[in-house]
Amino acid sequence: MSNIKHSLRFKLIIGFSIIVVPLVILLLYNNYYASNIIREQVADSNKNSMILYSNQIEAALNKETNFLYNIAVEDPNIAALSQLLDDPDEYYLAKARILNTLTRYHRFDNSVDLLFIYSVEKQDLFSTPIKTQSYEELQSIKTSIENLVKDVRPDSAYFGEWKAIEYSEHQYALIRLVDTGDDFYLGAFVKLENLMIPLDLIHLEEGFASFVNNRGEWMTSTAGIDPHRLNASLALESNELYQVVEKDDRNYIVVMNPINGTDVILSAFVPEARMLKNLYHFRKGIIILSVGVFCILIIYLAYLNDIIMKPMNNLIRGMRRIKHGNWDTRLHSSGSKEFAIINETFNSMASQIHELKISVYEEQIKAHKAELKHLQLQINPHFLLNSINIVYNLAEIKNYSVIQLMCMNLVKYFRFTTKTNQIVVTIAEEMEHMESYIKIQQVRFPGRVTYEIHISDGAEKAAIPPLLIQPFIENAIKYGFDFMDHPFHIAIYIRLLEHERLEIVISDNGNGFSEEILEKLQTGGYLESQNGEHLGISNVQYRLKHIFGQQTQLEFDNAPDSGARIRIALPFRTVEKFTSY
């Protein structure tokens, strides 16, 4: 993920996004802002119409309320009703006179649909004529009024304001009551749909108007839309001009205004599509422009990818192949002049580096061979000093026969060690050389040194670097042989292991390694800490590493019955199959 963030492709995409995305957002915001401005203007215009008509409705309802209060106080027939309850004839005549008064008023003022009076004691309801379209509607209106006045209490809200009631399914009306004080109630009833008739003439651009209650439920709808819910609390907030509702896949802008003295809210519904029809081409142009900018960005990024990113990726892949050693990698010519020069320079540099690497590799091989020969020859002067010292000691005691035997073994020894042209020798040749070396030590210490060599079948053909075993035998005699009561014995076991591996184990019955030295030998710290001492062991370790790499094992430990033990494990190779190093 970190590499992607630092790539040129990622930076180009981010750069263009920083430029294009704010531009697209600005265009979309302008579209949104212009639409909101139109919505607010239309909402403000319709809000004023709602306020005007709400005031008209409020004035008409207040007039009816005042009439009810006036007649309750001034009409002598209403005051006499309570005294005529026991006289049916006079009570009936008084009712007729009151109804005539209400009918005459209702004839000249049709703000309400009916006026009525109710006797609490006799549970008698009489009203002005009811204009209805069916008998069922007439009965539902009378039943609704009777049920209301029977259950109403003097402290009811119906005595304080016009309240909405549902007199039939989805049919609502406003009702107002006035208490005359003699167990008689005066009341007025007006259908909400009749209050909507003048409002339908208001120009709402294919919209409609409706009353809603304080729960936000639609109570009337000239457009025949099913009941829905609005957020009625917004009608009381002066800073909220409109809200948006969805019906039949169309959005409507709703403007609401409460009617004082009632529990209903007047609402206007304006179709948003009709309202924003003048912005259609502008909005369409902005959307097309935004899509066009996005398409241009994609095309331009593809163009940059073709002329910059693809050649750049080819160059990176070529460099990675060169890094992994594929020196035959070459880049094709590019259509861009700059990348054509870069690719040509890359191909030239790859060829030159390849040739230089081959030359360096050949020089390293030559130096490696020279170093191995040098390491091989380093043992000769080291052992020569010890051999001259032995001959000197024998000459002092004038033991000429032993000196002759010593010299003969020295000749064999140095004839073997001076073959510097041999990178490897067979196990059989190496063991013949070891016998010459041990016999020299036996001459030096008569009767004190014994040895045995065991070679498994087939192991004698294995090829190893010359003088691989001698340093360990030399160190064993030097440090493990301390004039013991019994002869110092050296055992060499050579055998073949699985997976074509050769194992060489060198052990003795001497003093063995001390714990401190053994720990350093096992960790490699002992050889690193020696400054010129133990050159033979470090020489062997160095040659094994350079010839066989990590395929060899050199282990040091002590045998259970005392004495040192060295184990060497390396790949099995014959002289014919041995690779020249």
XYZ file of C-alpha atoms in Angstrom:
581
model
C 0.000 0.000 0.000
C 2.876 2.344 0.799
C 4.435 1.704 -2.634
C 1.147 2.560 -4.355
C 0.941 5.894 -2.520
C 4.417 6.836 -3.707
C 3.826 5.785 -7.325
C 3.626 8.323 -10.145
C 0.260 6.926 -11.300
C -1.263 7.496 -7.850
C 0.081 11.050 -7.676
C -1.276 11.912 -11.141
C -4.740 10.585 -10.244
C -4.726 12.510 -6.948
C -3.570 15.679 -8.729
C -6.327 15.551 -11.320
C -8.887 14.627 -8.679
C -7.931 17.688 -6.626
C -8.646 19.856 -9.671
C -11.687 18.132 -11.168
C -13.608 16.954 -8.092
C -13.992 20.476 -6.576
C -15.115 21.732 -10.001
C -17.774 19.024 -10.293
C -18.858 19.639 -6.691
C -19.134 23.380 -7.424
C -21.324 22.721 -10.479
C -23.567 20.366 -8.525
C -23.747 22.829 -5.646
C -24.776 25.622 -8.045
C -27.516 23.378 -9.350
C -28.642 22.599 -5.798
C -28.447 26.257 -4.767
C -30.440 27.474 -7.775
C -33.115 24.841 -7.127
C -33.363 25.895 -3.479
C -33.701 29.548 -4.453
C -36.624 28.697 -6.736
C -38.196 26.546 -4.024
C -37.890 29.332 -1.469
C -39.367 31.927 -3.831
C -42.324 29.729 -4.741
C -42.779 28.726 -1.091
C -42.668 32.362 0.003
C -45.238 33.343 -2.609
C -47.609 30.535 -1.628
C -46.959 31.202 2.062
C -48.389 34.705 1.625
C -51.457 33.245 -0.130
C -51.924 30.748 2.713
C -51.665 33.516 5.302
C -54.201 35.659 3.428
C -56.761 32.909 3.053
C -56.165 31.680 6.616
C -57.034 35.165 7.843
C -60.222 35.121 5.771
C -61.256 31.758 7.211
C -60.364 32.948 10.687
C -62.463 36.119 10.221
C -65.476 34.153 8.965
C -65.282 31.697 11.858
C -64.876 34.527 14.395
C -67.997 36.149 12.949
C -69.964 32.946 13.489
C -68.596 32.652 17.019
C -69.640 36.226 17.828
C -73.103 35.537 16.467
C -73.479 32.505 18.714
C -72.456 34.504 21.784
C -74.766 37.400 20.892
C -77.821 35.242 20.326
C -77.089 33.286 23.508
C -77.189 36.518 25.486
C -79.762 38.639 23.635
C -82.377 36.236 22.303
C -85.279 36.024 24.834
C -86.479 32.747 23.376
C -83.255 31.009 24.399
C -83.522 32.435 27.905
C -87.158 31.219 28.112
C -86.405 27.649 27.010
C -85.250 26.550 30.431
C -88.560 27.786 31.943
C -90.723 26.047 29.363
C -89.414 22.530 29.817
C -92.610 21.456 31.604
C -94.904 22.985 28.961
C -94.437 20.989 25.748
C -96.515 23.320 23.570
C -94.755 26.503 24.629
C -91.391 24.707 24.519
C -92.068 23.659 20.935
C -93.125 27.207 19.922
C -89.975 28.654 21.515
C -87.837 26.159 19.561
C -89.611 27.170 16.343
C -88.924 30.844 16.987
C -85.231 30.168 17.709
C -84.869 28.068 14.556
C -86.505 30.851 12.504
C -83.953 33.298 13.867
C -81.035 30.972 13.125
C -82.405 30.136 9.657
C -82.826 33.807 8.708
C -79.215 34.500 9.735
C -77.974 31.386 8.038
C -79.821 32.384 4.846
C -77.801 35.576 4.483
C -74.496 34.207 5.820
C -73.437 30.807 4.517
C -70.041 30.642 6.229
C -71.239 27.568 8.122
C -73.305 24.587 7.009
C -75.700 24.501 9.958
C -76.466 26.031 13.346
C -77.954 23.990 16.194
C -79.089 24.145 19.824
C -79.009 21.306 22.341
C -80.841 20.769 25.613
C -78.698 18.964 28.142
C -81.620 18.065 30.394
C -83.950 16.755 27.681
C -81.094 15.636 25.361
C -82.934 17.343 22.572
C -81.056 18.526 19.425
C -82.658 20.800 16.855
C -80.825 22.550 13.980
C -81.196 24.551 10.832
C -81.741 22.600 7.587
C -78.731 20.505 6.535
C -77.748 20.604 2.879
C -76.388 17.170 1.966
C -76.072 15.025 -1.129
C -77.445 11.869 0.498
C -79.523 10.701 3.403
C -76.584 8.692 4.752
C -74.500 11.842 4.970
C -77.349 13.653 6.752
C -77.637 10.904 9.331
C -73.847 10.733 9.882
C -73.736 14.506 10.524
C -76.637 14.413 13.012
C -75.234 11.332 14.755
C -71.778 12.897 15.065
C -73.191 16.102 16.575
C -75.446 14.218 19.009
C -72.614 11.975 20.182
C -70.418 14.993 20.694
C -72.854 17.161 22.685
C -73.957 14.237 24.863
C -70.417 13.572 26.059
C -69.060 17.116 26.123
C -68.225 18.791 29.438
C -68.379 22.518 30.267
C -64.577 22.724 30.387
C -64.169 21.057 26.976
C -62.002 22.635 24.294
C -65.029 22.783 22.006
C -66.179 25.821 24.038
C -62.858 27.601 23.440
C -62.081 27.081 19.740
C -63.213 25.432 16.552
C -62.336 21.754 16.688
C -62.134 19.245 13.830
C -64.244 16.087 13.989
C -64.592 13.151 11.582
C -68.325 12.837 10.867
C -67.862 10.208 8.149
C -64.989 8.127 6.776
C -62.302 10.583 5.662
C -64.862 13.422 5.983
C -64.030 16.187 8.449
C -65.793 19.297 9.748
C -65.208 22.126 12.252
C -67.571 22.501 15.169
C -67.897 25.265 17.803
C -70.008 25.252 20.987
C -71.287 28.085 23.199
C -72.764 27.444 26.663
C -75.892 29.608 27.266
C -75.724 28.973 31.024
C -79.161 27.248 31.317
C -78.060 23.722 30.284
C -78.434 24.653 26.641
C -75.594 24.607 24.057
C -75.516 26.663 20.893
C -73.298 25.364 18.115
C -72.093 25.788 14.534
C -70.977 23.100 12.072
C -68.979 23.667 8.870
C -67.525 21.081 6.502
C -63.829 21.452 5.749
C -64.401 20.619 2.106
C -66.670 23.667 1.841
C -63.945 25.851 3.304
C -61.684 24.512 0.544
C -63.883 25.699 -2.342
C -62.494 29.290 -2.569
C -58.989 27.964 -1.958
C -59.179 25.726 -5.044
C -59.263 28.861 -7.158
C -55.748 29.830 -5.994
C -53.126 29.239 -8.717
C -50.837 26.478 -7.372
C -49.340 25.371 -10.708
C -50.992 21.937 -10.914
C -50.820 21.615 -7.133
C -53.587 21.409 -4.547
C -54.492 22.600 -1.068
C -55.483 20.647 2.020
C -56.245 20.953 5.717
C -54.116 18.925 8.133
C -54.559 18.367 11.844
C -51.970 18.978 14.538
C -50.676 15.417 14.051
C -49.814 16.147 10.426
C -52.590 13.940 8.944
C -54.257 15.136 5.745
C -57.946 15.898 6.294
C -58.979 17.193 2.867
C -57.494 16.912 -0.573
C -58.997 18.260 -3.758
C -56.428 16.198 -5.688
C -57.773 12.948 -4.286
C -54.457 11.926 -2.698
C -54.565 9.317 0.029
C -53.943 10.467 3.614
C -50.336 11.045 4.524
C -48.476 12.585 7.428
C -46.594 15.887 7.526
C -44.390 17.461 10.159
C -47.017 19.794 11.618
C -44.556 21.364 14.088
C -42.817 23.125 11.189
C -45.965 25.195 10.611
C -45.322 26.976 13.934
C -41.710 27.883 13.062
C -41.400 31.204 11.275
C -38.021 30.388 9.661
C -39.314 27.209 7.991
C -40.880 28.115 4.660
C -41.558 24.642 3.303
C -41.020 20.913 3.525
C -40.804 18.267 0.808
C -43.045 15.192 0.573
C -43.183 12.413 -2.025
C -46.369 10.924 -3.455
C -46.864 8.817 -6.585
C -43.214 9.269 -7.567
C -43.595 13.044 -7.473
C -42.087 15.506 -5.019
C -44.282 18.270 -3.618
C -43.248 21.492 -1.898
C -45.580 21.916 1.092
C -46.314 25.322 2.601
C -48.342 25.378 5.842
C -50.005 28.040 7.943
C -52.083 27.445 11.126
C -55.580 28.998 11.381
C -55.936 30.808 14.668
C -58.915 29.764 16.772
C -58.894 26.248 15.294
C -56.845 23.070 15.581
C -56.283 22.712 11.826
C -53.481 23.865 9.542
C -53.921 25.086 5.991
C -51.417 23.554 3.539
C -50.549 24.116 -0.106
C -48.878 21.432 -2.241
C -46.891 22.555 -5.292
C -45.305 19.962 -7.665
C -41.545 20.380 -7.616
C -41.143 19.354 -11.265
C -43.602 22.011 -12.390
C -41.972 24.581 -10.178
C -38.461 23.855 -11.504
C -39.465 23.512 -15.146
C -37.591 26.714 -16.035
C -34.412 25.247 -14.550
C -34.671 21.999 -16.493
C -32.285 22.930 -19.287
C -29.882 24.577 -16.846
C -29.798 21.502 -14.596
C -29.481 19.187 -17.576
C -26.575 21.260 -18.876
C -24.796 21.095 -15.523
C -25.240 17.310 -15.327
C -24.007 16.859 -18.895
C -21.069 19.138 -18.167
C -20.190 17.165 -15.022
C -20.378 13.858 -16.879
C -18.353 15.339 -19.741
C -15.643 16.573 -17.371
C -15.480 13.142 -15.775
C -15.223 11.424 -19.175
C -12.518 13.853 -20.266
C -10.612 13.061 -17.079
C -10.815 9.319 -17.796
C -9.703 9.816 -21.406
C -6.865 12.113 -20.360
C -5.705 9.667 -17.690
C -5.766 6.882 -20.285
C -3.760 9.108 -22.620
C -1.209 9.846 -19.886
C -1.075 6.152 -19.076
C -0.261 5.362 -22.716
C 2.426 8.007 -23.241
C 3.984 8.094 -19.747
C 2.899 5.292 -17.447
C 3.305 2.346 -19.848
C 6.852 3.315 -20.907
C 7.647 4.040 -17.254
C 6.326 0.635 -16.161
C 8.287 -1.087 -18.948
C 11.414 0.695 -17.756
C 10.758 -0.356 -14.128
C 10.121 -3.978 -15.155
C 13.338 -3.956 -17.171
C 15.305 -2.609 -14.207
C 13.823 -5.281 -11.930
C 14.804 -8.015 -14.398
C 18.322 -6.633 -14.533
C 18.327 -6.573 -10.721
C 17.405 -10.274 -10.624
C 20.218 -11.170 -13.033
C 18.350 -11.339 -16.363
C 20.998 -9.500 -18.383
C 19.346 -10.268 -21.742
C 16.523 -7.820 -20.940
C 16.096 -5.099 -23.581
C 13.461 -2.380 -23.938
C 11.512 -1.763 -27.140
C 11.519 1.607 -28.821
C 8.898 4.118 -27.628
C 6.769 6.540 -29.626
C 7.882 9.345 -27.316
C 11.224 10.909 -28.184
C 12.262 11.252 -24.541
C 11.456 7.639 -23.661
C 13.091 6.445 -26.881
C 16.352 8.061 -25.686
C 15.905 6.562 -22.199
C 15.240 3.066 -23.597
C 18.239 3.266 -25.936
C 20.458 4.389 -23.051
C 19.077 1.606 -20.846
C 19.819 -1.069 -23.463
C 23.353 0.272 -23.932
C 23.991 0.349 -20.177
C 22.576 -3.184 -19.738
C 24.944 -4.517 -22.433
C 27.943 -2.756 -20.910
C 27.101 -3.912 -17.381
C 26.610 -7.479 -18.623
C 30.027 -7.497 -20.307
C 31.629 -5.883 -17.269
C 30.001 -8.387 -14.919
C 31.310 -11.298 -17.016
C 34.802 -9.816 -16.905
C 34.576 -9.287 -13.142
C 33.255 -12.818 -12.677
C 36.151 -14.281 -14.652
C 38.635 -12.248 -12.620
C 36.972 -13.431 -9.419
C 37.322 -17.058 -10.545
C 41.009 -16.529 -11.274
C 41.509 -14.805 -7.933
C 39.545 -17.550 -6.199
C 41.753 -20.274 -7.719
C 44.861 -18.346 -6.789
C 43.577 -17.910 -3.251
C 42.852 -21.634 -2.891
C 46.362 -22.499 -4.075
C 47.774 -19.957 -1.676
C 45.763 -21.475 1.181
C 46.955 -24.903 0.193
C 50.611 -23.777 0.180
C 50.232 -22.029 3.535
C 50.342 -25.439 5.253
C 53.704 -26.401 3.772
C 55.964 -23.907 5.600
C 53.938 -24.428 8.770
C 54.697 -28.170 8.755
C 58.218 -27.717 7.340
C 59.395 -25.978 10.506
C 58.174 -28.875 12.638
C 59.821 -31.446 10.319
C 63.219 -29.675 10.348
C 63.041 -29.574 14.121
C 62.470 -33.365 14.200
C 65.453 -34.040 11.847
C 67.588 -31.735 13.988
C 66.699 -33.685 17.135
C 67.460 -37.006 15.386
C 70.810 -35.677 14.133
C 71.755 -34.761 17.696
C 71.383 -38.385 18.771
C 73.070 -39.586 15.515
C 70.255 -41.981 14.673
C 71.002 -42.129 10.945
C 68.685 -45.003 10.064
C 65.750 -43.146 11.523
C 66.910 -39.975 9.784
C 66.813 -41.868 6.475
C 63.298 -43.154 7.230
C 62.280 -39.651 8.219
C 63.668 -38.137 5.053
C 61.941 -40.744 2.884
C 58.563 -39.906 4.452
C 59.322 -36.205 4.135
C 59.973 -36.676 0.418
C 56.612 -38.396 -0.014
C 54.962 -35.717 2.068
C 56.364 -32.715 0.225
C 55.936 -34.347 -3.176
C 52.201 -34.492 -2.351
C 51.956 -30.963 -0.935
C 53.839 -29.318 -3.795
C 51.292 -30.431 -6.418
C 49.729 -26.980 -6.572
C 47.956 -27.652 -9.845
C 45.592 -30.100 -8.131
C 42.412 -28.545 -6.778
C 41.142 -31.850 -5.392
C 42.500 -35.306 -4.615
C 40.813 -38.631 -3.915
C 40.265 -39.960 -0.422
C 42.745 -42.750 -1.174
C 45.475 -40.239 -2.096
C 44.721 -38.084 0.928
C 44.887 -41.108 3.263
C 48.233 -42.210 1.745
C 49.547 -38.732 2.500
C 48.156 -38.940 6.061
C 50.015 -42.214 6.623
C 53.265 -40.511 5.595
C 52.557 -37.701 8.033
C 51.661 -40.029 10.939
C 54.732 -42.177 10.283
C 56.836 -39.036 10.577
C 55.235 -38.454 13.981
C 55.863 -42.104 14.915
C 59.527 -41.583 14.117
C 59.501 -38.576 16.387
C 57.677 -40.408 19.187
C 58.606 -44.115 18.927
C 55.958 -46.426 20.306
C 53.790 -43.492 21.497
C 51.548 -42.880 18.445
C 49.175 -45.373 16.812
C 46.495 -44.897 14.160
C 43.734 -46.623 12.233
C 41.939 -45.659 9.016
C 38.546 -47.073 7.993
C 37.124 -46.250 4.521
C 33.745 -47.648 3.458
C 33.261 -49.101 -0.003
C 33.066 -46.429 -2.668
C 34.215 -43.640 -0.358
C 37.851 -43.913 -1.549
C 36.806 -42.386 -4.910
C 35.409 -39.259 -3.319
C 37.228 -36.031 -4.160
C 38.190 -33.536 -1.442
C 40.520 -30.507 -1.264
C 44.126 -31.625 -0.555
C 45.495 -31.381 2.996
C 41.937 -31.279 4.403
C 42.540 -33.736 7.254
C 46.199 -33.056 8.180
C 45.578 -29.847 10.256
C 43.247 -31.709 12.623
C 45.721 -34.610 13.104
C 48.567 -32.131 13.603
C 46.590 -30.230 16.257
C 45.579 -33.505 17.926
C 49.231 -34.526 18.319
C 50.238 -31.025 19.399
C 47.543 -30.461 22.050
C 46.053 -33.896 22.834
C 49.285 -35.903 23.194
C 50.759 -35.299 26.649
C 53.002 -38.376 27.274
C 50.119 -40.480 28.520
C 50.581 -43.922 30.101
C 49.082 -45.495 26.995
C 49.860 -44.739 23.343
C 48.132 -41.770 21.682
C 45.660 -43.258 19.178
C 44.223 -41.493 16.139
C 41.171 -42.938 14.311
C 39.905 -41.776 10.913
C 36.476 -43.033 9.708
C 35.253 -42.190 6.227
C 31.871 -43.346 4.963
C 29.091 -42.486 2.529
C 25.797 -41.035 3.812
C 22.383 -40.723 2.218
C 21.667 -38.109 -0.429
C 25.209 -38.431 -1.892
C 27.055 -36.988 1.085
C 30.464 -37.915 2.525
C 31.265 -38.025 6.252
C 34.814 -37.809 7.714
C 35.204 -38.354 11.474
C 38.609 -37.772 13.156
C 38.907 -38.809 16.793
C 41.638 -39.482 19.361
C 41.996 -40.687 22.932
C 43.793 -37.621 24.180
C 42.784 -34.862 26.562
C 40.023 -33.487 24.324
C 38.807 -29.880 24.171
C 38.296 -27.808 27.261
C 34.736 -26.558 27.805
C 35.692 -22.966 27.061
C 37.502 -23.776 23.807
C 34.819 -26.276 22.743
C 32.101 -23.648 23.174
C 34.075 -21.152 21.067
C 34.775 -23.778 18.399
C 31.100 -24.696 18.153
C 30.085 -21.046 17.814
C 32.977 -20.060 15.541
C 34.334 -17.521 17.990
C 37.587 -19.392 18.684
C 38.799 -19.314 15.126
C 37.929 -15.632 14.789
C 39.873 -14.759 17.936
C 43.145 -16.399 16.797
C 45.770 -14.070 15.348
C 47.930 -16.342 13.227
C 47.527 -19.374 15.517
C 45.599 -22.468 14.438
C 46.094 -21.414 10.837
C 45.434 -24.968 9.650
C 41.884 -25.216 11.076
C 40.833 -21.771 9.817
C 42.420 -22.654 6.463
C 40.261 -25.806 6.213
C 37.139 -23.958 7.239
C 37.794 -21.193 4.717
C 38.433 -23.615 1.839
C 35.312 -25.670 2.617
C 33.216 -22.533 2.609
C 34.588 -21.295 -0.729
C 34.387 -24.650 -2.507
C 31.144 -26.134 -1.136
C 29.354 -23.084 0.310
C 26.627 -23.845 2.865
C 26.519 -27.561 1.930
C 29.293 -28.476 4.383
C 29.294 -29.091 8.122
C 32.315 -28.781 10.458
C 31.520 -29.944 13.999
C 33.705 -30.165 17.147
C 32.969 -32.163 20.299
C 34.485 -34.597 22.808
C 34.041 -38.358 22.669
C 32.176 -39.989 25.595
C 35.367 -41.817 26.708
C 37.519 -38.646 26.438
C 39.428 -37.367 23.471
C 38.524 -34.850 20.768
C 36.278 -35.598 17.819
C 35.893 -33.627 14.599
C 33.175 -34.364 12.055
C 33.221 -33.101 8.474
C 30.215 -33.627 6.190
C 30.327 -32.478 2.573
C 28.774 -33.359 -0.814
C 30.076 -36.533 -2.488
C 31.842 -35.813 -5.770
C 34.319 -37.743 -7.863
C 37.310 -36.116 -9.505
C 35.599 -36.353 -12.919
C 32.421 -34.679 -11.705
C 34.130 -32.112 -9.521
C 33.464 -28.567 -10.698
C 36.517 -26.395 -11.101
C 36.595 -23.560 -8.614
